[in-house]
Coordinates of C-alpha atoms and ligand atoms in Angstrom, one line a residue:
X118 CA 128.9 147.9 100.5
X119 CA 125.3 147.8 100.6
X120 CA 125.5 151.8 99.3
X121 CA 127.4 150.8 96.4
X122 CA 125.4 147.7 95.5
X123 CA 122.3 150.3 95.7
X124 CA 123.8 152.9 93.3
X125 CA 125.2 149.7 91.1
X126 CA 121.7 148.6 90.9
X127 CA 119.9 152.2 90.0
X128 CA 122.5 152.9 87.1
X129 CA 122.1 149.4 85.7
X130 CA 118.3 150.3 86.0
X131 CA 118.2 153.3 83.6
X132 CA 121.0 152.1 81.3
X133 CA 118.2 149.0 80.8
X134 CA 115.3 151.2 80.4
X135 CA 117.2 153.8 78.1
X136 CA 118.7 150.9 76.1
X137 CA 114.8 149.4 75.5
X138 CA 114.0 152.6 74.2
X139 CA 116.7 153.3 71.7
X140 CA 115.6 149.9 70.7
X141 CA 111.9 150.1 70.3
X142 CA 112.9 153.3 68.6
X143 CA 114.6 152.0 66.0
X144 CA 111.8 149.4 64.8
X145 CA 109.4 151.8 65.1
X146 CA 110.5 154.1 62.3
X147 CA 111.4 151.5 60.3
X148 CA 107.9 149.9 60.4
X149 CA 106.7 153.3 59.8
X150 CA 108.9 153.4 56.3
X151 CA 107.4 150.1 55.3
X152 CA 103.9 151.0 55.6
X153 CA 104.3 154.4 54.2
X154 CA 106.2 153.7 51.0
X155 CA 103.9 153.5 48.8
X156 CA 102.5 157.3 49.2
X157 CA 105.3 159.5 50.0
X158 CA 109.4 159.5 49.7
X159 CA 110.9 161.5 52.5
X160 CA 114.7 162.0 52.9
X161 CA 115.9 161.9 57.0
X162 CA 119.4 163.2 57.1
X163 CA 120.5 162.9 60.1
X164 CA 123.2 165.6 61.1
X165 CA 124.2 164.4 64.7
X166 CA 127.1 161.8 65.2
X167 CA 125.6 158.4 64.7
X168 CA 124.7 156.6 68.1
X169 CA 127.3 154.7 70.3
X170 CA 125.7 151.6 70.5
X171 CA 129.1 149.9 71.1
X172 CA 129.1 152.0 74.1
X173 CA 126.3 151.7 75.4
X174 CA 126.3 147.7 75.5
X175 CA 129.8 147.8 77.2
X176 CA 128.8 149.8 79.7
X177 CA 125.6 147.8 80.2
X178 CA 127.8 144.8 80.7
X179 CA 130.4 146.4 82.7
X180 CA 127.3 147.7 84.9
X181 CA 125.3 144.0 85.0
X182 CA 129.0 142.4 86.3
X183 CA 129.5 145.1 88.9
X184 CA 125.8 144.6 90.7
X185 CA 126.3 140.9 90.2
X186 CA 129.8 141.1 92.4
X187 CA 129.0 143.2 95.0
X188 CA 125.7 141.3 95.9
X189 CA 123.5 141.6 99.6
X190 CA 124.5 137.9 100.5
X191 CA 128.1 139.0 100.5
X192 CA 127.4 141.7 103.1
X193 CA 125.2 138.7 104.9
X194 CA 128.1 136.4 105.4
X195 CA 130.6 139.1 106.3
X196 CA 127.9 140.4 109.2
X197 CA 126.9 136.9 110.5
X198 CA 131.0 136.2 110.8
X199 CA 131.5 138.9 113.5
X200 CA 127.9 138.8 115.2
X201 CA 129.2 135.1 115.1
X202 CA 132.6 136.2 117.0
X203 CA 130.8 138.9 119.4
X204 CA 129.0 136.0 120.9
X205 CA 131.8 133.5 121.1
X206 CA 134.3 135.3 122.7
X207 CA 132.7 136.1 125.6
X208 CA 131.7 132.8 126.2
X209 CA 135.6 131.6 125.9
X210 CA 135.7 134.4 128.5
X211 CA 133.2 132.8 130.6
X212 CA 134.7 129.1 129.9
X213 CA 138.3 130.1 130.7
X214 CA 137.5 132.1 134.1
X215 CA 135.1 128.9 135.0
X216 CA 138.2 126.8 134.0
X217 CA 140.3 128.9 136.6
X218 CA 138.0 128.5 139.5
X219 CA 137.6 124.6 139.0
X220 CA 141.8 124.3 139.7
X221 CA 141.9 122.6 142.8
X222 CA 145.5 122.8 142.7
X223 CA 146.5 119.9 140.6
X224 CA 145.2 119.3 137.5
X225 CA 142.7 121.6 134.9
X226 CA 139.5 119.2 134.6
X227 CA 140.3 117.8 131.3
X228 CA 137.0 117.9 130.1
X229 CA 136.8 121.9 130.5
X230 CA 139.9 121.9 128.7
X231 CA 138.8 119.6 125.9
X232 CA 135.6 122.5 125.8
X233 CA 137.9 125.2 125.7
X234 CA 140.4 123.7 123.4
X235 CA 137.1 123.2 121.1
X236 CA 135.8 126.4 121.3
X237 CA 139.5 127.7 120.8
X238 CA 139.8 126.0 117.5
X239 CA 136.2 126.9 116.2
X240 CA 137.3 130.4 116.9
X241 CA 140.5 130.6 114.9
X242 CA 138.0 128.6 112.1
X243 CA 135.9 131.7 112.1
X244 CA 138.6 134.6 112.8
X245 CA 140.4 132.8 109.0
X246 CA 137.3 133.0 107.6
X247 CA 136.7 136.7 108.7
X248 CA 140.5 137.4 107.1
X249 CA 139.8 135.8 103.9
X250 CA 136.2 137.6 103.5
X251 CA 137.5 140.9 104.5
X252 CA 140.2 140.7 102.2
X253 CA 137.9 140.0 99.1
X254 CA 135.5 142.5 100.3
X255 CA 138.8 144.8 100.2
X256 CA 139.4 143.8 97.1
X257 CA 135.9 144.5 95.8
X258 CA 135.5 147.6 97.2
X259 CA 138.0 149.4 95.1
X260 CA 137.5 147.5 92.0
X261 CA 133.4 148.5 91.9
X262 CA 134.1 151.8 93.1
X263 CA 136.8 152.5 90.1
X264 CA 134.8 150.8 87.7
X265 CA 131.5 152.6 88.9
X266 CA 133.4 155.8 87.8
X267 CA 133.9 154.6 85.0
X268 CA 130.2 154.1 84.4
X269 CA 129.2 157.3 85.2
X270 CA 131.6 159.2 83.4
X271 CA 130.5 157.3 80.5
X272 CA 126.7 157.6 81.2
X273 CA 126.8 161.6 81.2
X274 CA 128.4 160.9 77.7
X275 CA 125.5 158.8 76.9
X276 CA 123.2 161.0 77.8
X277 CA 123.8 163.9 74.9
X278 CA 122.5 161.3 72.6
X279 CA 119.6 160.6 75.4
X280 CA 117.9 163.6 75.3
X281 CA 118.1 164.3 71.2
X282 CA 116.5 160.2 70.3
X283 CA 114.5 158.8 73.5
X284 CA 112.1 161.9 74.4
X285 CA 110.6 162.4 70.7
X286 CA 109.8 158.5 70.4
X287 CA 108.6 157.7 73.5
X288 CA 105.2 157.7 73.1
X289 CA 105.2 155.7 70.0
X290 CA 107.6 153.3 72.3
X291 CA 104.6 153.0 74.9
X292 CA 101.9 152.2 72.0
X293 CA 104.3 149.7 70.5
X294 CA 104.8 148.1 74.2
X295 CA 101.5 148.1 74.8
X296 CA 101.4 146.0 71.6
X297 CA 104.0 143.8 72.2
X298 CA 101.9 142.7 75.6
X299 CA 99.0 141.8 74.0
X300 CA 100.9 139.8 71.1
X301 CA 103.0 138.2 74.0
X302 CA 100.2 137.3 75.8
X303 CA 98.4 135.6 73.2
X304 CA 101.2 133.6 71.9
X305 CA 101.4 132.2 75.6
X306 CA 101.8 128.3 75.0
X307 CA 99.1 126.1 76.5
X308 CA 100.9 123.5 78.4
X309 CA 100.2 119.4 77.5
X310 CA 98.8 117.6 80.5
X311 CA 101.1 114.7 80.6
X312 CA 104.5 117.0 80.4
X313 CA 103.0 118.9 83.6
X314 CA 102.2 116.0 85.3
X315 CA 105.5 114.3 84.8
X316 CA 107.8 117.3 85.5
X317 CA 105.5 118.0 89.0
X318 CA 106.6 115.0 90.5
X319 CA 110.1 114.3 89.3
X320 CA 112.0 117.5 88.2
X321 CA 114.8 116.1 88.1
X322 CA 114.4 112.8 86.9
X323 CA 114.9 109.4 88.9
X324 CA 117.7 109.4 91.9
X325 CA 121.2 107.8 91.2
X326 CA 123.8 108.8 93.7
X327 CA 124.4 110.3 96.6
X328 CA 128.0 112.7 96.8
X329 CA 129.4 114.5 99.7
X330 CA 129.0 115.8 102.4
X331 CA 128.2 119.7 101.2
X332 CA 128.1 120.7 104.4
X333 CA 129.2 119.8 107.9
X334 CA 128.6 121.6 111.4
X335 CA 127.3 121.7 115.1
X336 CA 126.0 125.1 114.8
X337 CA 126.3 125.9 118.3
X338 CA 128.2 123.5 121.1
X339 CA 125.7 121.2 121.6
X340 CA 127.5 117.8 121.7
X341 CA 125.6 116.2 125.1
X342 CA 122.7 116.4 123.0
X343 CA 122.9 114.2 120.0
X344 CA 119.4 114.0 118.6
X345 CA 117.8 116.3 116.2
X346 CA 116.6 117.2 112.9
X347 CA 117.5 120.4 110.8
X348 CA 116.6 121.5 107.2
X349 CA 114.5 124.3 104.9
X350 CA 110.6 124.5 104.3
X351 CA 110.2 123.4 101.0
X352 CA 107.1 125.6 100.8
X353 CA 108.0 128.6 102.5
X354 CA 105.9 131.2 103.5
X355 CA 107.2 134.7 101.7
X356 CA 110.2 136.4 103.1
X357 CA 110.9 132.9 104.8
X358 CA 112.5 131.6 101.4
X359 CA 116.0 132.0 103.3
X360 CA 114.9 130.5 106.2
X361 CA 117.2 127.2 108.2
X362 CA 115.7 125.6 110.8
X363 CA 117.0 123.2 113.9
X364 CA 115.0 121.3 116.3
X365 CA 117.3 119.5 119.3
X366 CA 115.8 116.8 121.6
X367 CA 116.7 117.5 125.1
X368 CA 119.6 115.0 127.1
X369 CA 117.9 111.8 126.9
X370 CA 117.1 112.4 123.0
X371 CA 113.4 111.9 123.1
X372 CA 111.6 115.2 123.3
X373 CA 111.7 119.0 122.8
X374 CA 109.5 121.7 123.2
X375 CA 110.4 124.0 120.0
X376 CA 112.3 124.6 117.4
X377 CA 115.1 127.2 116.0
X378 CA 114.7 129.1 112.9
X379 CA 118.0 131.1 111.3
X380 CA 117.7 133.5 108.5
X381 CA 120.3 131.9 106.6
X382 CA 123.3 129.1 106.2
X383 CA 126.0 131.5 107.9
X384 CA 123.7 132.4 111.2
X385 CA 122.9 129.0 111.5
X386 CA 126.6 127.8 111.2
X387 CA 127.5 130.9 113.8
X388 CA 124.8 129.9 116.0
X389 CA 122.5 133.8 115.7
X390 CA 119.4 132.8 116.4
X391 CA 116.9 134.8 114.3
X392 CA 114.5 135.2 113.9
X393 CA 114.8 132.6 116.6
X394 CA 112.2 130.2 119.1
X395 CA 109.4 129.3 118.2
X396 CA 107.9 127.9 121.4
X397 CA 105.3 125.4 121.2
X398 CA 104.1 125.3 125.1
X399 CA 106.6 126.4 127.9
X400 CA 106.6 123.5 129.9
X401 CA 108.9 120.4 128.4
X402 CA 107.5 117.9 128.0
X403 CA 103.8 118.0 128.1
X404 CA 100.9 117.1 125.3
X405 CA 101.4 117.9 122.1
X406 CA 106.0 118.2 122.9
X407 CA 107.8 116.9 119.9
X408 CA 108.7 113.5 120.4
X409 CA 111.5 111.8 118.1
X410 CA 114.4 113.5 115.8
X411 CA 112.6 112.6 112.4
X412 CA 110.5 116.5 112.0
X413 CA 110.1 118.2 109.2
X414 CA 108.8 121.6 108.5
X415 CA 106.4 122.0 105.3
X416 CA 104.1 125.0 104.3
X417 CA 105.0 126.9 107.5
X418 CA 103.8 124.4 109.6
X419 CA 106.1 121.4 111.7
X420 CA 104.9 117.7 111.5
X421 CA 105.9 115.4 114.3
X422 CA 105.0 112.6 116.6
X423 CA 103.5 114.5 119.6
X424 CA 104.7 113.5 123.3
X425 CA 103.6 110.1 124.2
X426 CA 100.8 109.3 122.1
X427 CA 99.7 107.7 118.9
X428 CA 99.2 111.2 117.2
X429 CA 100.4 113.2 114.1
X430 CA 101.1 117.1 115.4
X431 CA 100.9 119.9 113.0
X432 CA 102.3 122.7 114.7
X433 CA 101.3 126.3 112.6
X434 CA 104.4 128.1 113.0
X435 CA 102.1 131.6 112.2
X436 CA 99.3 130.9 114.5
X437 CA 101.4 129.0 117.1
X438 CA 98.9 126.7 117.5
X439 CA 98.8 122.1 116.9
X440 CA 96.4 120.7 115.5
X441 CA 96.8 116.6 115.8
X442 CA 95.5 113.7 114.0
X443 CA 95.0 110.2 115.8
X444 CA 97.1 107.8 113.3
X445 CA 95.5 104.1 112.5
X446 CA 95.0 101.2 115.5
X447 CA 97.8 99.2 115.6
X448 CA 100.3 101.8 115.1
X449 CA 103.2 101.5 117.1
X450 CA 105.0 104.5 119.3
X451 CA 106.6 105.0 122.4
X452 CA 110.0 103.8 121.0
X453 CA 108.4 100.1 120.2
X454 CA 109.2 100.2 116.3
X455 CA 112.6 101.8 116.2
X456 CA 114.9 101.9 113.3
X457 CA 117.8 100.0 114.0
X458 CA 120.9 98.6 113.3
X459 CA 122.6 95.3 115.1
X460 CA 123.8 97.2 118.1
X461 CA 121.6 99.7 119.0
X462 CA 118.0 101.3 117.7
X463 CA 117.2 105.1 117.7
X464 CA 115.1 105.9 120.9
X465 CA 111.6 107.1 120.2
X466 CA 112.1 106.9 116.7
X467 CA 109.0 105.4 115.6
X468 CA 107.5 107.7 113.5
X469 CA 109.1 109.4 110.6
X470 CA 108.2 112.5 108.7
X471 CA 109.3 113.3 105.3
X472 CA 109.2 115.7 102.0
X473 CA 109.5 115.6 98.5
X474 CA 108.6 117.3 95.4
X475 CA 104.5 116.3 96.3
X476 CA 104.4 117.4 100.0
X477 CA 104.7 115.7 103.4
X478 CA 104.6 111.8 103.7
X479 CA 104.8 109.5 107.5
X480 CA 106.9 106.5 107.4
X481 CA 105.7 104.0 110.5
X482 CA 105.1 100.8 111.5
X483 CA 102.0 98.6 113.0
X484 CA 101.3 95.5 114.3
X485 CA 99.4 94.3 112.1
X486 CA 102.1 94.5 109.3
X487 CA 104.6 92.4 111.1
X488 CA 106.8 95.6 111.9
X489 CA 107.5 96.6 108.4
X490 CA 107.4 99.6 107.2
X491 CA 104.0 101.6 106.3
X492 CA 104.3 104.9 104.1
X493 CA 101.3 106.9 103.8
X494 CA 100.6 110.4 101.8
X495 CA 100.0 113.2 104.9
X496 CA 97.5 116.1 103.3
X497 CA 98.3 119.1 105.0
X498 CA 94.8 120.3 105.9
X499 CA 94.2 121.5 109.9
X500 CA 94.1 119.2 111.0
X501 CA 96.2 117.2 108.7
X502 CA 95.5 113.7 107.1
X503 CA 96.6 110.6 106.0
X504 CA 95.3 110.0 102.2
X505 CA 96.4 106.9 100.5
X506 CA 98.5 103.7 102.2
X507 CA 101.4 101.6 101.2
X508 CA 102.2 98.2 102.8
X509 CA 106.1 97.6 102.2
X510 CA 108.0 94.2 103.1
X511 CA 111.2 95.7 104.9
X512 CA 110.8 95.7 108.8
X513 CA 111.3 98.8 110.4
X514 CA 114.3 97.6 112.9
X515 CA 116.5 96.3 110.5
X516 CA 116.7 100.0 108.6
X517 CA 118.2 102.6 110.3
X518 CA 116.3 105.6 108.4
X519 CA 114.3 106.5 105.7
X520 CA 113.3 109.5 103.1
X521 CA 111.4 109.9 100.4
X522 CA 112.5 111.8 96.5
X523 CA 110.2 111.8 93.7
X524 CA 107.4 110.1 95.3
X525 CA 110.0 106.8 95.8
X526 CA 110.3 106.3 99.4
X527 CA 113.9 105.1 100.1
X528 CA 115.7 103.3 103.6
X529 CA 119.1 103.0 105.0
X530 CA 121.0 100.3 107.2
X531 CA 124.3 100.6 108.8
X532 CA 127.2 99.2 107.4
X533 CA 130.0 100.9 109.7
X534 CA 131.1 103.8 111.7
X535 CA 131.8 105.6 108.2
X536 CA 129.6 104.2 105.7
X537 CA 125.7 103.9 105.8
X538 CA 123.7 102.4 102.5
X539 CA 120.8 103.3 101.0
X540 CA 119.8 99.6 100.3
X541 CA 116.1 99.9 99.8
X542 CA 113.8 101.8 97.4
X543 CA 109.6 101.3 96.7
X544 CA 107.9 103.5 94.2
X545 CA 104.5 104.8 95.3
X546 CA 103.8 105.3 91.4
X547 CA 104.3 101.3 90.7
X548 CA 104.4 99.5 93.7
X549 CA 107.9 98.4 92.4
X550 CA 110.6 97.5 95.5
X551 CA 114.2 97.4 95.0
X552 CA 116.3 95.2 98.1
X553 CA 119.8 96.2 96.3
X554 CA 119.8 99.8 95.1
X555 CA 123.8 100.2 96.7
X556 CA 124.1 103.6 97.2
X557 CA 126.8 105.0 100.0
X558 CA 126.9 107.7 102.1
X559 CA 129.9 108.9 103.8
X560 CA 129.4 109.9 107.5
X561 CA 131.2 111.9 109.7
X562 CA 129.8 110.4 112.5
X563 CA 128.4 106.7 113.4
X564 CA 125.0 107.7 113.8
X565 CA 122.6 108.9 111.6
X566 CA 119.3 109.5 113.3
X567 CA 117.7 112.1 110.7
X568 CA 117.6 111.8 107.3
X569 CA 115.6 113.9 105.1
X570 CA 115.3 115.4 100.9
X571 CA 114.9 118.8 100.4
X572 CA 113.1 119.4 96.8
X573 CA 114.1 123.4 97.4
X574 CA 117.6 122.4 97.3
X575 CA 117.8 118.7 95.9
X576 CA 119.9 117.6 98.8
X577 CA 119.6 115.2 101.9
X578 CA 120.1 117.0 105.3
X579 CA 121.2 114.1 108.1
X580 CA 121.7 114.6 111.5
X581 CA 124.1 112.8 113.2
X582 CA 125.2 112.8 116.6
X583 CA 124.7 116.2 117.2
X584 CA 126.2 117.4 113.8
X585 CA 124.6 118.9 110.7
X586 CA 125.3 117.0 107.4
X587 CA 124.1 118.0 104.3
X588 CA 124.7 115.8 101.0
X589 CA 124.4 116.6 96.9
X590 CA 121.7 113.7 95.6
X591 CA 122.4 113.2 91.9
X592 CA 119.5 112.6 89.5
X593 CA 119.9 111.1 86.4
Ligands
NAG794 C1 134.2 147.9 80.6 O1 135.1 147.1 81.3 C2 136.3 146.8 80.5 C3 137.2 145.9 81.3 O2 137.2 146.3 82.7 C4 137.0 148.2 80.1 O3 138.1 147.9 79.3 C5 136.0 149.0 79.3 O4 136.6 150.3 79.0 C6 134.7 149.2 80.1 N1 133.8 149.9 79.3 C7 133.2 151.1 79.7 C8 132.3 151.7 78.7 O5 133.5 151.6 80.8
NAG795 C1 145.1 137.2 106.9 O1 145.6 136.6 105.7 C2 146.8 137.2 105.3 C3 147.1 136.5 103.9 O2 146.7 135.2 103.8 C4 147.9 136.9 106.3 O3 149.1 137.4 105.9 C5 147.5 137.5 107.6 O4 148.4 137.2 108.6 C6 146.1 137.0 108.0 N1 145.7 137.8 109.2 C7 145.2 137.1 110.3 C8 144.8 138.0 111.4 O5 145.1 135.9 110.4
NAG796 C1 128.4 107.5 93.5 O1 129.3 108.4 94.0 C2 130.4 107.9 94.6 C3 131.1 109.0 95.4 O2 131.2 110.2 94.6 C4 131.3 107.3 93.6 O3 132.5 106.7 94.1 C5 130.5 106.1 92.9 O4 131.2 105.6 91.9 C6 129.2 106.7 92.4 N1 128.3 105.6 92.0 C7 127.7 105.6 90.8 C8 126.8 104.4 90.5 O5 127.7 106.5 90.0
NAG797 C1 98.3 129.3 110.3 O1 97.4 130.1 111.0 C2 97.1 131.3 110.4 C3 96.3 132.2 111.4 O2 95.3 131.4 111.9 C4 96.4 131.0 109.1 O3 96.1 132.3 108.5 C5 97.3 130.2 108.2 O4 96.6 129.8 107.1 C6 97.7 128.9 109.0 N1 98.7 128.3 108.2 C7 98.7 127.1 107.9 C8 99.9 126.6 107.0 O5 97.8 126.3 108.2
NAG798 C1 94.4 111.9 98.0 O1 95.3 111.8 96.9 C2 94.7 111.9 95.6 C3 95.8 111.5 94.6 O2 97.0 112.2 94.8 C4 94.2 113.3 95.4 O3 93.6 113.4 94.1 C5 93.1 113.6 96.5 O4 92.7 114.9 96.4 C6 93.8 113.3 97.9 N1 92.7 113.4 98.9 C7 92.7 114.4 99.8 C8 91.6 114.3 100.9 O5 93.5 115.3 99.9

């Protein structure tokens, strides 16, 4: 596939290039005629066939749609899929012969069935999807290879014309490019401050609705461990642009020692880790462990709360090395200012870290405020900052999360096992807060305990117990 996307893409290439020229061609004898009228009359009979244009843009078109169908992420999914199924099946393997050993005579243990019954069913999931990719990739195949004999036979036509037009004019096409440059470059518009500064912030205008979910998954089995965090850099580093990553809290959902980057959607969903770990010290936990679900990863670096202390961690996922910043007196950790709902708080939840459109930002609580929630702007220097400070007047344990989108920092409670509500919003650029904003979010599980925007993809990435949720945010 990847052969015929290749050759797709070459063919569409010179049919471009060859088409400019002919173009370029054209205006430049008729400037020529213009300027020289005056002086001197000279006939041009031309005695070839006149040129198929006609032709030439179908077959530009026919080429553009072909390179467009058969595309590299196509051949991405369909290779993730079976890396997907080389790794699960022998772990049913493994599961079932584990199963065997466990009979005792009576019963299976039902909770090794209920794992295998699991697996089972995520199985056939990815063997369908296999059969209904395969089948358009059939499909595909034979439609770009007919149609990219097409091309060809009608490109060696094509080039009769070629060889008669392009060569004499092409130097006069380089002079007039060059030309063309310099006029383009000088007609650049100067932008006005205040559009820039508006259309920084806020691309997309202000936050209405929230619609969903887009996408729902546990990756891997990972069920006994429910906390976590998962999402993209919104300022990746180059070549990273693709990039998913994970981090799971071990058993007792309070720390972990690194975090999982996937090069795309599919390997994530398939659970193929690479490029992989990213370790930030072997032993788990120690100083500078990640401590809390709410992480996020910005400018190739991961912020987080590190392992029982007061401190911001910057981990530099190049260098492999934290640098930490000691947060204000008075700020509470160690799972003392939770978000919460009236049954249960979020264990060692006290600090969260979020992104949007202007960078990182740490949503916390300290004593001195009563418990309510504190949002401050983090600058990502090494070792990071905290810049300016907003005092709020919700308290921390009666929201269950928080994120931020266009520089408005927003908070959720619970309203039942399938509904959560985005209740509360404060805008950083006003002060203005909002106790009754009514927004819903369906859940596929009870508990949400991350909650994140992505400005790469304008959608809110959740984590909840255990599972991968992404939702659509709607802007006005
Ligand atoms: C382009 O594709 C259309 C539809 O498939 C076909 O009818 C047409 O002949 C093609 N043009 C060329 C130049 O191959
Ligand atoms: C693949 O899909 C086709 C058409 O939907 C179906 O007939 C066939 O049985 C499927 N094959 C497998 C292995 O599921
Ligand atoms: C928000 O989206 C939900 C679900 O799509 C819809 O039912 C609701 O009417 C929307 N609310 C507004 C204010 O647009
Ligand atoms: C990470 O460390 C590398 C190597 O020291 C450095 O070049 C890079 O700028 C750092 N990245 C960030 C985001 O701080
Ligand atoms: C703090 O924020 C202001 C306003 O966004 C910005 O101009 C300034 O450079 C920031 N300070 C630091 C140290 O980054």
């Amino acid at each position: 596939m990847q052969c015929l996307s290749a050759v797709g893409f070459i063919l569409l290439k010179a049919i471009m290039k060859f088409y400019t020229l002919i173009l370029l061609c054209c205006l430049f004898n008729f400037t020529q005629q213009l300027n020289e009228q005056d002086r001197c009359v000279c006939e041009l009979t031309n005695k070839e066939k006149a040129f198929p244009h006609e032709t030439l843009n179908s077959v530009n078109e026919n080429a553009s749609k072909c390179s467009h169908t058969v595309s590299p992420q196509k051949a991405l999914e369909l290779e993730s899929l079976l890396l997907g199924l080389k790794v699960r099946l022998p772990q049913l393997l493994k599961d079932v012969s584990t199963l065997e050993k466990e009979d005792d005579g009576e019963l299976y243990g039902v909770v090794s069935l209920q794992v295998i019954e699991n697996e089972l069913i995520e199985i056939k999931n990815m063997v369908d999807r296999l059969n209904r990719t395969t089948q358009g990739f059939q499909h595909l195949t034979t439609d770009s290879g007919r149609q990219l004999n097409h091309l060809k036979a009608d490109l060696e036509q094509l080039e009769l014309y070629d060889i008669l037009q392009v060569e004499k004019s092409r130097k006069a096409n380089q002079r007039l490019k060059r030309d063309l440059e310099i006029c383009r470059n000088d007609a650049q518009p100067t932008p006005h401050p205040d559009d820039v500064q508006t259309s920084d912030i806020c691309p997309h205008g202000k936050f209405v609705n929230i619609t969903g979910p887009r996408f729902y998954s546990n990756g891997e089995s990972t069920v006994s461990h429910k906390y976590g965090g998962w999402g993209r850099d919104p300022k990746p580093e180059l070549g990273k642009e693709n990039w998913y990553w994970r981090v799971i809290l071990n058993v007792n959902n309070i720390f972990a020692n690194h975090i999982t980057f996937y090069s795309s959607l599919s390997t994530l969903t398939v659970g193929i880790k690479l490029p992989g770990n990213f370790i930030i010290h072997p032993s788990n936990p120690t100083t500078n462990t990640i401590q809390g679900p709410n992480v996020v990863v910005y400018g190739d670096a991961l912020f987080y709360n590190c392992y029982n202390s007061d401190r911001l961690c910057r981990f530099n996922l190049t260098s492999k090395t934290v640098s930490t910043l000691q947060l204000p007196q008075g700020t509470r950790y160690n799972s003392k200012g939770n978000f919460c709902h009236l049954s249960e708080c979020y264990v060692y939840t006290d600090m969260d870290l979020a992104t949007d459109e202007s960078g990182v930002w740490l949503i916390y609580s300290t004593v001195h405020d009563f418990g309510n929630l504190v949002l401050a702007k983090v600058e990502e220097g090494d070792p990071p900052t905290l810049n300016q400070t907003w005092h709020t007047s919700v308290y921390k344990q009666a929201v269950t999360n928080t994120f931020m989108a266009c520089g408005v920092l927003y908070a959720t409670r619970f309203i039942n096992n399938g509904m959560e509500e985005i209740f509360y919003s404060f805008d950083t650029s006003t002060g203005e807060e909002k106790f009754n904003l009514g927004i819903f979010i369906h859940k596929m599980c009870p508990n949400i305990n991350f909650l994140n925007y992505s400005p790469v993809d304008q959608l809110l990435y959740a984590y909840c117990d255990a599972y991968m949720v992404s939702y659509d945010v709607l802007f006005e």
